[in-house]
Amino acid sequence: MAKYIKKHISRLEALPESVRQLLKAARLKQGWTQAELGRRIGLPQMHISAIETGKIVPRFDTLLDLARILDYDILLVPKTLVPVMQSLMRNQDSEEQRPLYASDDEIE
Amino acid sequence: MAKYIKKHISRLEALPESVRQLLKAARLKQGWTQAELGRRIGLPQMHISAIETGKIVPRFDTLLDLARILDYDILLVPKTLVPVMQSLMRNQDSEEQRPLYASDDEIE
DNA sequence: CTAAACTATATGCTATAATATATAACATAT
DNA sequence: ATATGTTATATATTATAGCATATAGTTTAG
């Protein structure tokens, strides 16, 4: 049976820049402060700051809470469909505002 | 300044069932055991099991590693686009196989 | 310029993801 | 039925997300 290779070397890296930018932009679009956003999902202001500045990588459920309160959702999609989805987001972009897609740049 | 409300009551719940089903299905599609999958991203078999069975909620970067090695990606998308994306995934579904989209059921 | 609002950083603590190892439970094949 | 491969559970430790509070910077409004 194959053993894992890495020995206690954390895989941890910061959230992708694009994700953090998007979260911040979405928060500002709602006109919320970090404290106001945190209040809505039960996180202290300090934590929102840490996430936006890349100090920590949130758990998946935390990111999902954040996304949803900010009118986003998180989808697991087959790689083959990613380009199509990106163009969809860029189009909506034209008629609205933001560079709305994320998770494009590498996390490592 | 508004204070957060919840006092140390964890927001933690299991990963959405649909996400866990998808991860497992994608792993099996590749013909990988939990140990083999874990080896590829540096996680012990036990951890893969815990994620698939909903014992833990992984960090975002962990889920991203998992998704990508399984030929998926994670997108943050505006809620307004979710229905379109879902139908896109269902269509590809017809010509391929899985109910490919996730994060639809609630986490709380 | 000063005050107020907001954001980033600091410290200590708690909960839990992640690491490591072992083994029980389950499935599959011979 | 037993050996083999696979998955789930158990225990212990370490790393870090998250909680709570305080405060130092930074930005914005008057």
PDB file of C-alpha atoms (C1' of nucleotides) in Angstrom:
ATOM      1  CA  MET A   1       0.000   0.000   0.000  1.00  0.00           C
ATOM      2  CA  ALA A   2       1.387   3.351  -1.053  1.00  0.00           C
ATOM      3  CA  LYS A   3       2.332   5.711   1.748  1.00  0.00           C
ATOM      4  CA  TYR A   4       1.912   9.457   1.553  1.00  0.00           C
ATOM      5  CA  ILE A   5       5.119  11.315   0.906  1.00  0.00           C
ATOM      6  CA  LYS A   6       5.048  14.697   2.565  1.00  0.00           C
ATOM      7  CA  LYS A   7       5.967  14.481   6.206  1.00  0.00           C
ATOM      8  CA  HIS A   8       4.185  17.123   8.209  1.00  0.00           C
ATOM      9  CA  ILE A   9       5.026  19.857   5.774  1.00  0.00           C
ATOM     10  CA  SER A  10       1.895  21.946   5.706  1.00  0.00           C
ATOM     11  CA  ARG A  11       0.192  22.397   2.367  1.00  0.00           C
ATOM     12  CA  LEU A  12      -1.108  25.684   3.654  1.00  0.00           C
ATOM     13  CA  GLU A  13      -0.949  28.740   1.458  1.00  0.00           C
ATOM     14  CA  ALA A  14      -2.909  31.957   1.358  1.00  0.00           C
ATOM     15  CA  LEU A  15      -6.272  32.170  -0.352  1.00  0.00           C
ATOM     16  CA  PRO A  16      -5.859  32.943  -4.052  1.00  0.00           C
ATOM     17  CA  GLU A  17      -5.510  36.671  -4.574  1.00  0.00           C
ATOM     18  CA  SER A  18      -8.490  36.686  -6.941  1.00  0.00           C
ATOM     19  CA  VAL A  19     -10.738  35.173  -4.302  1.00  0.00           C
ATOM     20  CA  ARG A  20      -9.697  37.709  -1.697  1.00  0.00           C
ATOM     21  CA  GLN A  21     -10.148  40.590  -4.112  1.00  0.00           C
ATOM     22  CA  LEU A  22     -13.573  39.326  -5.041  1.00  0.00           C
ATOM     23  CA  LEU A  23     -14.692  38.955  -1.433  1.00  0.00           C
ATOM     24  CA  LYS A  24     -13.572  42.456  -0.587  1.00  0.00           C
ATOM     25  CA  ALA A  25     -15.121  43.961  -3.690  1.00  0.00           C
ATOM     26  CA  ALA A  26     -18.402  42.166  -3.005  1.00  0.00           C
ATOM     27  CA  ARG A  27     -18.399  43.411   0.576  1.00  0.00           C
ATOM     28  CA  LEU A  28     -17.808  46.991  -0.514  1.00  0.00           C
ATOM     29  CA  LYS A  29     -20.486  46.652  -3.178  1.00  0.00           C
ATOM     30  CA  GLN A  30     -22.938  45.882  -0.384  1.00  0.00           C
ATOM     31  CA  GLY A  31     -21.618  48.903   1.475  1.00  0.00           C
ATOM     32  CA  TRP A  32     -20.617  46.817   4.472  1.00  0.00           C
ATOM     33  CA  THR A  33     -17.700  47.288   6.807  1.00  0.00           C
ATOM     34  CA  GLN A  34     -15.695  44.241   7.894  1.00  0.00           C
ATOM     35  CA  ALA A  35     -17.494  44.420  11.232  1.00  0.00           C
ATOM     36  CA  GLU A  36     -20.906  44.557   9.553  1.00  0.00           C
ATOM     37  CA  LEU A  37     -20.105  41.599   7.312  1.00  0.00           C
ATOM     38  CA  GLY A  38     -18.718  39.668  10.253  1.00  0.00           C
ATOM     39  CA  ARG A  39     -21.795  40.371  12.307  1.00  0.00           C
ATOM     40  CA  ARG A  40     -23.992  38.839   9.625  1.00  0.00           C
ATOM     41  CA  ILE A  41     -22.216  35.499   9.585  1.00  0.00           C
ATOM     42  CA  GLY A  42     -20.891  35.431  13.140  1.00  0.00           C
ATOM     43  CA  LEU A  43     -17.255  36.271  12.586  1.00  0.00           C
ATOM     44  CA  PRO A  44     -15.274  38.987  14.383  1.00  0.00           C
ATOM     45  CA  GLN A  45     -13.965  41.917  12.323  1.00  0.00           C
ATOM     46  CA  MET A  46     -10.434  40.745  12.959  1.00  0.00           C
ATOM     47  CA  HIS A  47     -11.197  37.485  11.228  1.00  0.00           C
ATOM     48  CA  ILE A  48     -12.629  39.134   8.129  1.00  0.00           C
ATOM     49  CA  SER A  49      -9.501  41.238   7.949  1.00  0.00           C
ATOM     50  CA  ALA A  50      -7.293  38.163   8.264  1.00  0.00           C
ATOM     51  CA  ILE A  51      -9.150  36.458   5.431  1.00  0.00           C
ATOM     52  CA  GLU A  52      -9.115  39.499   3.131  1.00  0.00           C
ATOM     53  CA  THR A  53      -5.411  40.104   3.711  1.00  0.00           C
ATOM     54  CA  GLY A  54      -4.480  36.464   3.217  1.00  0.00           C
ATOM     55  CA  LYS A  55      -3.316  35.841   6.774  1.00  0.00           C
ATOM     56  CA  ILE A  56      -5.407  32.691   7.028  1.00  0.00           C
ATOM     57  CA  VAL A  57      -7.083  30.135   4.776  1.00  0.00           C
ATOM     58  CA  PRO A  58     -10.669  29.687   5.949  1.00  0.00           C
ATOM     59  CA  ARG A  59     -12.444  26.381   6.176  1.00  0.00           C
ATOM     60  CA  PHE A  60     -14.721  25.580   3.276  1.00  0.00           C
ATOM     61  CA  ASP A  61     -17.875  26.223   5.277  1.00  0.00           C
ATOM     62  CA  THR A  62     -16.602  29.646   6.316  1.00  0.00           C
ATOM     63  CA  LEU A  63     -15.889  30.629   2.737  1.00  0.00           C
ATOM     64  CA  LEU A  64     -19.311  29.335   1.752  1.00  0.00           C
ATOM     65  CA  ASP A  65     -20.989  31.459   4.432  1.00  0.00           C
ATOM     66  CA  LEU A  66     -19.066  34.481   3.208  1.00  0.00           C
ATOM     67  CA  ALA A  67     -19.838  33.870  -0.449  1.00  0.00           C
ATOM     68  CA  ARG A  68     -23.546  33.382   0.120  1.00  0.00           C
ATOM     69  CA  ILE A  69     -24.092  36.436   2.275  1.00  0.00           C
ATOM     70  CA  LEU A  70     -22.337  38.378  -0.486  1.00  0.00           C
ATOM     71  CA  ASP A  71     -24.660  37.020  -3.195  1.00  0.00           C
ATOM     72  CA  TYR A  72     -22.255  34.478  -4.536  1.00  0.00           C
ATOM     73  CA  ASP A  73     -22.145  30.713  -4.453  1.00  0.00           C
ATOM     74  CA  ILE A  74     -19.376  28.169  -4.703  1.00  0.00           C
ATOM     75  CA  LEU A  75     -19.536  25.550  -7.415  1.00  0.00           C
ATOM     76  CA  LEU A  76     -17.494  22.442  -8.000  1.00  0.00           C
ATOM     77  CA  VAL A  77     -17.249  22.217 -11.772  1.00  0.00           C
ATOM     78  CA  PRO A  78     -15.493  19.908 -14.222  1.00  0.00           C
ATOM     79  CA  LYS A  79     -12.357  21.516 -15.601  1.00  0.00           C
ATOM     80  CA  THR A  80     -13.674  21.190 -19.134  1.00  0.00           C
ATOM     81  CA  LEU A  81     -16.486  23.601 -18.315  1.00  0.00           C
ATOM     82  CA  VAL A  82     -14.352  26.232 -16.613  1.00  0.00           C
ATOM     83  CA  PRO A  83     -13.615  28.274 -19.761  1.00  0.00           C
ATOM     84  CA  VAL A  84     -17.301  28.484 -20.657  1.00  0.00           C
ATOM     85  CA  MET A  85     -18.216  29.552 -17.157  1.00  0.00           C
ATOM     86  CA  GLN A  86     -15.496  32.160 -17.128  1.00  0.00           C
ATOM     87  CA  SER A  87     -16.788  33.721 -20.310  1.00  0.00           C
ATOM     88  CA  LEU A  88     -20.289  33.697 -18.866  1.00  0.00           C
ATOM     89  CA  MET A  89     -18.998  35.622 -15.891  1.00  0.00           C
ATOM     90  CA  ARG A  90     -17.088  38.054 -18.046  1.00  0.00           C
ATOM     91  CA  ASN A  91     -20.206  38.761 -20.070  1.00  0.00           C
ATOM     92  CA  GLN A  92     -22.336  39.509 -17.048  1.00  0.00           C
ATOM     93  CA  ASP A  93     -19.356  41.613 -16.083  1.00  0.00           C
ATOM     94  CA  SER A  94     -19.894  43.930 -19.038  1.00  0.00           C
ATOM     95  CA  GLU A  95     -23.509  44.622 -18.161  1.00  0.00           C
ATOM     96  CA  GLU A  96     -22.810  44.964 -14.481  1.00  0.00           C
ATOM     97  CA  GLN A  97     -19.395  45.535 -12.968  1.00  0.00           C
ATOM     98  CA  ARG A  98     -16.867  43.142 -11.403  1.00  0.00           C
ATOM     99  CA  PRO A  99     -14.291  40.605 -12.617  1.00  0.00           C
ATOM    100  CA  LEU A 100     -16.579  38.065 -11.070  1.00  0.00           C
ATOM    101  CA  TYR A 101     -14.780  34.834 -11.363  1.00  0.00           C
ATOM    102  CA  ALA A 102     -12.225  33.501  -9.032  1.00  0.00           C
ATOM    103  CA  SER A 103     -10.084  30.566  -8.139  1.00  0.00           C
ATOM    104  CA  ASP A 104      -8.132  30.904 -11.352  1.00  0.00           C
ATOM    105  CA  ASP A 105      -4.662  31.640 -10.105  1.00  0.00           C
ATOM    106  CA  GLU A 106      -2.773  28.946  -8.310  1.00  0.00           C
ATOM    107  CA  ILE A 107      -2.859  28.482  -4.593  1.00  0.00           C
ATOM    108  CA  GLU A 108       0.549  26.892  -4.367  1.00  0.00           C
TER     109      GLU A 108
ATOM    110  CA  MET B   1     -19.596  49.645  16.259  1.00  0.00           C
ATOM    111  CA  ALA B   2     -21.683  46.514  15.909  1.00  0.00           C
ATOM    112  CA  LYS B   3     -20.523  43.441  17.767  1.00  0.00           C
ATOM    113  CA  TYR B   4     -20.852  39.898  16.479  1.00  0.00           C
ATOM    114  CA  ILE B   5     -23.654  37.957  18.042  1.00  0.00           C
ATOM    115  CA  LYS B   6     -22.758  34.300  18.245  1.00  0.00           C
ATOM    116  CA  LYS B   7     -20.566  33.579  21.208  1.00  0.00           C
ATOM    117  CA  HIS B   8     -18.201  30.729  20.478  1.00  0.00           C
ATOM    118  CA  ILE B   9     -20.914  28.573  18.978  1.00  0.00           C
ATOM    119  CA  SER B  10     -19.170  26.838  16.140  1.00  0.00           C
ATOM    120  CA  ARG B  11     -20.626  27.307  12.675  1.00  0.00           C
ATOM    121  CA  LEU B  12     -19.195  23.937  11.751  1.00  0.00           C
ATOM    122  CA  GLU B  13     -21.273  21.361   9.927  1.00  0.00           C
ATOM    123  CA  ALA B  14     -20.415  18.523   7.606  1.00  0.00           C
ATOM    124  CA  LEU B  15     -19.561  19.123   3.991  1.00  0.00           C
ATOM    125  CA  PRO B  16     -22.700  19.163   1.825  1.00  0.00           C
ATOM    126  CA  GLU B  17     -23.696  15.628   0.897  1.00  0.00           C
ATOM    127  CA  SER B  18     -23.550  16.505  -2.800  1.00  0.00           C
ATOM    128  CA  VAL B  19     -19.943  17.640  -2.526  1.00  0.00           C
ATOM    129  CA  ARG B  20     -18.916  14.475  -0.740  1.00  0.00           C
ATOM    130  CA  GLN B  21     -20.739  12.269  -3.241  1.00  0.00           C
ATOM    131  CA  LEU B  22     -19.076  14.101  -6.080  1.00  0.00           C
ATOM    132  CA  LEU B  23     -15.601  13.771  -4.630  1.00  0.00           C
ATOM    133  CA  LYS B  24     -16.027  10.072  -4.090  1.00  0.00           C
ATOM    134  CA  ALA B  25     -17.514   9.493  -7.535  1.00  0.00           C
ATOM    135  CA  ALA B  26     -14.695  11.461  -9.147  1.00  0.00           C
ATOM    136  CA  ARG B  27     -12.115   9.435  -7.242  1.00  0.00           C
ATOM    137  CA  LEU B  28     -13.674   6.149  -8.304  1.00  0.00           C
ATOM    138  CA  LYS B  29     -13.917   7.389 -11.880  1.00  0.00           C
ATOM    139  CA  GLN B  30     -10.152   7.783 -11.824  1.00  0.00           C
ATOM    140  CA  GLY B  31      -9.912   4.296 -10.383  1.00  0.00           C
ATOM    141  CA  TRP B  32      -8.075   5.507  -7.309  1.00  0.00           C
ATOM    142  CA  THR B  33      -8.261   4.184  -3.770  1.00  0.00           C
ATOM    143  CA  GLN B  34      -8.416   6.665  -0.893  1.00  0.00           C
ATOM    144  CA  ALA B  35      -4.752   5.927  -0.242  1.00  0.00           C
ATOM    145  CA  GLU B  36      -3.822   6.574  -3.874  1.00  0.00           C
ATOM    146  CA  LEU B  37      -5.730   9.857  -3.948  1.00  0.00           C
ATOM    147  CA  GLY B  38      -4.196  10.901  -0.654  1.00  0.00           C
ATOM    148  CA  ARG B  39      -0.726  10.106  -1.882  1.00  0.00           C
ATOM    149  CA  ARG B  40      -1.191  12.435  -4.824  1.00  0.00           C
ATOM    150  CA  ILE B  41      -2.012  15.485  -2.729  1.00  0.00           C
ATOM    151  CA  GLY B  42      -0.189  14.592   0.466  1.00  0.00           C
ATOM    152  CA  LEU B  43      -3.061  13.481   2.683  1.00  0.00           C
ATOM    153  CA  PRO B  44      -3.251  10.224   4.654  1.00  0.00           C
ATOM    154  CA  GLN B  45      -5.958   7.721   3.692  1.00  0.00           C
ATOM    155  CA  MET B  46      -7.658   8.293   7.012  1.00  0.00           C
ATOM    156  CA  HIS B  47      -8.134  11.934   6.137  1.00  0.00           C
ATOM    157  CA  ILE B  48      -9.701  11.214   2.772  1.00  0.00           C
ATOM    158  CA  SER B  49     -12.077   8.852   4.517  1.00  0.00           C
ATOM    159  CA  ALA B  50     -12.976  11.500   7.106  1.00  0.00           C
ATOM    160  CA  ILE B  51     -13.740  14.011   4.366  1.00  0.00           C
ATOM    161  CA  GLU B  52     -15.797  11.588   2.273  1.00  0.00           C
ATOM    162  CA  THR B  53     -17.823  10.424   5.259  1.00  0.00           C
ATOM    163  CA  GLY B  54     -18.438  13.955   6.520  1.00  0.00           C
ATOM    164  CA  LYS B  55     -16.431  13.617   9.726  1.00  0.00           C
ATOM    165  CA  ILE B  56     -14.585  16.849   9.045  1.00  0.00           C
ATOM    166  CA  VAL B  57     -14.956  20.029   7.004  1.00  0.00           C
ATOM    167  CA  PRO B  58     -11.685  20.608   5.166  1.00  0.00           C
ATOM    168  CA  ARG B  59     -10.006  23.949   4.712  1.00  0.00           C
ATOM    169  CA  PHE B  60     -10.640  25.629   1.391  1.00  0.00           C
ATOM    170  CA  ASP B  61      -7.157  24.903   0.097  1.00  0.00           C
ATOM    171  CA  THR B  62      -7.547  21.223   0.922  1.00  0.00           C
ATOM    172  CA  LEU B  63     -10.819  21.011  -0.981  1.00  0.00           C
ATOM    173  CA  LEU B  64      -9.227  22.879  -3.869  1.00  0.00           C
ATOM    174  CA  ASP B  65      -6.329  20.411  -3.989  1.00  0.00           C
ATOM    175  CA  LEU B  66      -8.810  17.544  -3.995  1.00  0.00           C
ATOM    176  CA  ALA B  67     -11.009  19.068  -6.679  1.00  0.00           C
ATOM    177  CA  ARG B  68      -8.134  19.834  -9.006  1.00  0.00           C
ATOM    178  CA  ILE B  69      -6.453  16.445  -8.824  1.00  0.00           C
ATOM    179  CA  LEU B  70      -9.883  14.997  -9.655  1.00  0.00           C
ATOM    180  CA  ASP B  71     -10.270  17.214 -12.738  1.00  0.00           C
ATOM    181  CA  TYR B  72     -12.598  19.697 -11.159  1.00  0.00           C
ATOM    182  CA  ASP B  73     -12.209  23.305 -10.157  1.00  0.00           C
ATOM    183  CA  ILE B  74     -13.923  25.516  -7.627  1.00  0.00           C
ATOM    184  CA  LEU B  75     -15.595  28.691  -8.812  1.00  0.00           C
ATOM    185  CA  LEU B  76     -17.022  31.602  -6.919  1.00  0.00           C
ATOM    186  CA  VAL B  77     -19.976  32.672  -8.996  1.00  0.00           C
ATOM    187  CA  PRO B  78     -22.701  35.308  -8.640  1.00  0.00           C
ATOM    188  CA  LYS B  79     -25.960  33.754  -7.492  1.00  0.00           C
ATOM    189  CA  THR B  80     -27.723  35.040 -10.588  1.00  0.00           C
ATOM    190  CA  LEU B  81     -25.536  32.821 -12.761  1.00  0.00           C
ATOM    191  CA  VAL B  82     -25.936  29.657 -10.718  1.00  0.00           C
ATOM    192  CA  PRO B  83     -29.009  28.331 -12.584  1.00  0.00           C
ATOM    193  CA  VAL B  84     -27.308  28.739 -15.964  1.00  0.00           C
ATOM    194  CA  MET B  85     -24.203  26.990 -14.744  1.00  0.00           C
ATOM    195  CA  GLN B  86     -26.234  24.178 -13.287  1.00  0.00           C
ATOM    196  CA  SER B  87     -27.955  23.537 -16.589  1.00  0.00           C
ATOM    197  CA  LEU B  88     -24.591  23.600 -18.327  1.00  0.00           C
ATOM    198  CA  MET B  89     -23.400  20.912 -15.959  1.00  0.00           C
ATOM    199  CA  ARG B  90     -26.532  18.861 -16.427  1.00  0.00           C
ATOM    200  CA  ASN B  91     -26.101  18.993 -20.201  1.00  0.00           C
ATOM    201  CA  GLN B  92     -22.533  17.790 -20.113  1.00  0.00           C
ATOM    202  CA  ASP B  93     -23.957  15.220 -17.752  1.00  0.00           C
ATOM    203  CA  SER B  94     -26.099  13.725 -20.496  1.00  0.00           C
ATOM    204  CA  GLU B  95     -23.161  13.191 -22.810  1.00  0.00           C
ATOM    205  CA  GLU B  96     -20.926  11.975 -20.036  1.00  0.00           C
ATOM    206  CA  GLN B  97     -22.133  10.757 -16.678  1.00  0.00           C
ATOM    207  CA  ARG B  98     -22.304  12.475 -13.272  1.00  0.00           C
ATOM    208  CA  PRO B  99     -24.609  14.986 -11.539  1.00  0.00           C
ATOM    209  CA  LEU B 100     -21.642  17.258 -11.673  1.00  0.00           C
ATOM    210  CA  TYR B 101     -22.551  20.278  -9.756  1.00  0.00           C
ATOM    211  CA  ALA B 102     -22.321  20.672  -6.065  1.00  0.00           C
ATOM    212  CA  SER B 103     -22.793  23.048  -3.218  1.00  0.00           C
ATOM    213  CA  ASP B 104     -26.511  23.137  -3.863  1.00  0.00           C
ATOM    214  CA  ASP B 105     -27.876  21.739  -0.648  1.00  0.00           C
ATOM    215  CA  GLU B 106     -27.441  23.756   2.482  1.00  0.00           C
ATOM    216  CA  ILE B 107     -24.516  23.375   4.777  1.00  0.00           C
ATOM    217  CA  GLU B 108     -26.366  24.426   7.869  1.00  0.00           C
TER     218      GLU B 108
ATOM    219  C1'  DC C   1      -6.279  69.411  11.852  1.00  0.00           C
ATOM    220  C1'  DT C   2      -8.997  66.705  14.670  1.00  0.00           C
ATOM    221  C1'  DA C   3     -12.414  63.292  15.513  1.00  0.00           C
ATOM    222  C1'  DA C   4     -14.687  59.361  14.096  1.00  0.00           C
ATOM    223  C1'  DA C   5     -14.940  55.304  11.543  1.00  0.00           C
ATOM    224  C1'  DC C   6     -12.704  51.612   9.703  1.00  0.00           C
ATOM    225  C1'  DT C   7      -8.898  48.204   9.016  1.00  0.00           C
ATOM    226  C1'  DA C   8      -4.750  45.700  10.388  1.00  0.00           C
ATOM    227  C1'  DT C   9      -2.070  43.745  13.935  1.00  0.00           C
ATOM    228  C1'  DA C  10      -1.171  41.637  18.662  1.00  0.00           C
ATOM    229  C1'  DT C  11      -2.025  38.312  22.378  1.00  0.00           C
ATOM    230  C1'  DG C  12      -4.125  34.491  24.598  1.00  0.00           C
ATOM    231  C1'  DC C  13      -7.338  30.890  24.399  1.00  0.00           C
ATOM    232  C1'  DT C  14     -10.407  27.075  22.299  1.00  0.00           C
ATOM    233  C1'  DA C  15     -11.915  24.091  18.675  1.00  0.00           C
ATOM    234  C1'  DT C  16     -10.679  21.380  15.123  1.00  0.00           C
ATOM    235  C1'  DA C  17      -8.164  20.307  10.642  1.00  0.00           C
ATOM    236  C1'  DA C  18      -4.236  17.825   9.610  1.00  0.00           C
ATOM    237  C1'  DT C  19      -0.409  14.469  10.647  1.00  0.00           C
ATOM    238  C1'  DA C  20       0.957   9.841  12.068  1.00  0.00           C
ATOM    239  C1'  DT C  21       0.147   5.201  13.183  1.00  0.00           C
ATOM    240  C1'  DA C  22      -2.548   1.248  14.138  1.00  0.00           C
ATOM    241  C1'  DT C  23      -6.335  -1.671  13.668  1.00  0.00           C
ATOM    242  C1'  DA C  24     -11.147  -3.004  13.057  1.00  0.00           C
ATOM    243  C1'  DA C  25     -14.653  -3.598   9.629  1.00  0.00           C
ATOM    244  C1'  DC C  26     -15.870  -4.587   5.119  1.00  0.00           C
ATOM    245  C1'  DA C  27     -15.504  -6.199   0.449  1.00  0.00           C
ATOM    246  C1'  DT C  28     -13.486  -9.161  -3.232  1.00  0.00           C
ATOM    247  C1'  DA C  29     -11.226 -12.725  -5.246  1.00  0.00           C
ATOM    248  C1'  DT C  30      -9.078 -17.362  -5.163  1.00  0.00           C
TER     249       DT C  30
ATOM    250  C1'  DA D   1     -12.946 -19.835   4.362  1.00  0.00           C
ATOM    251  C1'  DT D   2      -9.006 -17.233   4.091  1.00  0.00           C
ATOM    252  C1'  DA D   3      -5.985 -14.058   2.189  1.00  0.00           C
ATOM    253  C1'  DT D   4      -5.820  -9.492   0.086  1.00  0.00           C
ATOM    254  C1'  DG D   5      -7.205  -4.998  -0.722  1.00  0.00           C
ATOM    255  C1'  DT D   6      -9.894  -1.214   0.724  1.00  0.00           C
ATOM    256  C1'  DT D   7     -12.392   1.810   3.899  1.00  0.00           C
ATOM    257  C1'  DA D   8     -13.748   3.364   8.552  1.00  0.00           C
ATOM    258  C1'  DT D   9     -12.601   4.096  13.243  1.00  0.00           C
ATOM    259  C1'  DA D  10      -9.381   4.973  17.339  1.00  0.00           C
ATOM    260  C1'  DT D  11      -5.822   7.480  19.741  1.00  0.00           C
ATOM    261  C1'  DA D  12      -2.329  10.845  20.232  1.00  0.00           C
ATOM    262  C1'  DT D  13       0.095  14.955  18.678  1.00  0.00           C
ATOM    263  C1'  DT D  14       0.772  19.285  16.052  1.00  0.00           C
ATOM    264  C1'  DA D  15      -0.717  23.174  13.362  1.00  0.00           C
ATOM    265  C1'  DT D  16      -3.906  26.475  12.655  1.00  0.00           C
ATOM    266  C1'  DA D  17      -8.785  28.327  12.073  1.00  0.00           C
ATOM    267  C1'  DG D  18     -11.676  30.668  14.858  1.00  0.00           C
ATOM    268  C1'  DC D  19     -13.078  33.338  19.286  1.00  0.00           C
ATOM    269  C1'  DA D  20     -12.515  37.342  22.318  1.00  0.00           C
ATOM    270  C1'  DT D  21     -10.505  41.597  23.364  1.00  0.00           C
ATOM    271  C1'  DA D  22      -7.522  45.432  22.838  1.00  0.00           C
ATOM    272  C1'  DT D  23      -5.075  48.707  20.299  1.00  0.00           C
ATOM    273  C1'  DA D  24      -2.249  50.714  16.674  1.00  0.00           C
ATOM    274  C1'  DG D  25      -2.560  52.359  12.070  1.00  0.00           C
ATOM    275  C1'  DT D  26      -5.229  54.183   8.281  1.00  0.00           C
ATOM    276  C1'  DT D  27      -8.864  56.502   5.997  1.00  0.00           C
ATOM    277  C1'  DT D  28     -12.660  59.695   5.820  1.00  0.00           C
ATOM    278  C1'  DA D  29     -15.663  63.456   7.303  1.00  0.00           C
ATOM    279  C1'  DG D  30     -16.287  67.733   9.800  1.00  0.00           C
TER     280       DG D  30
END
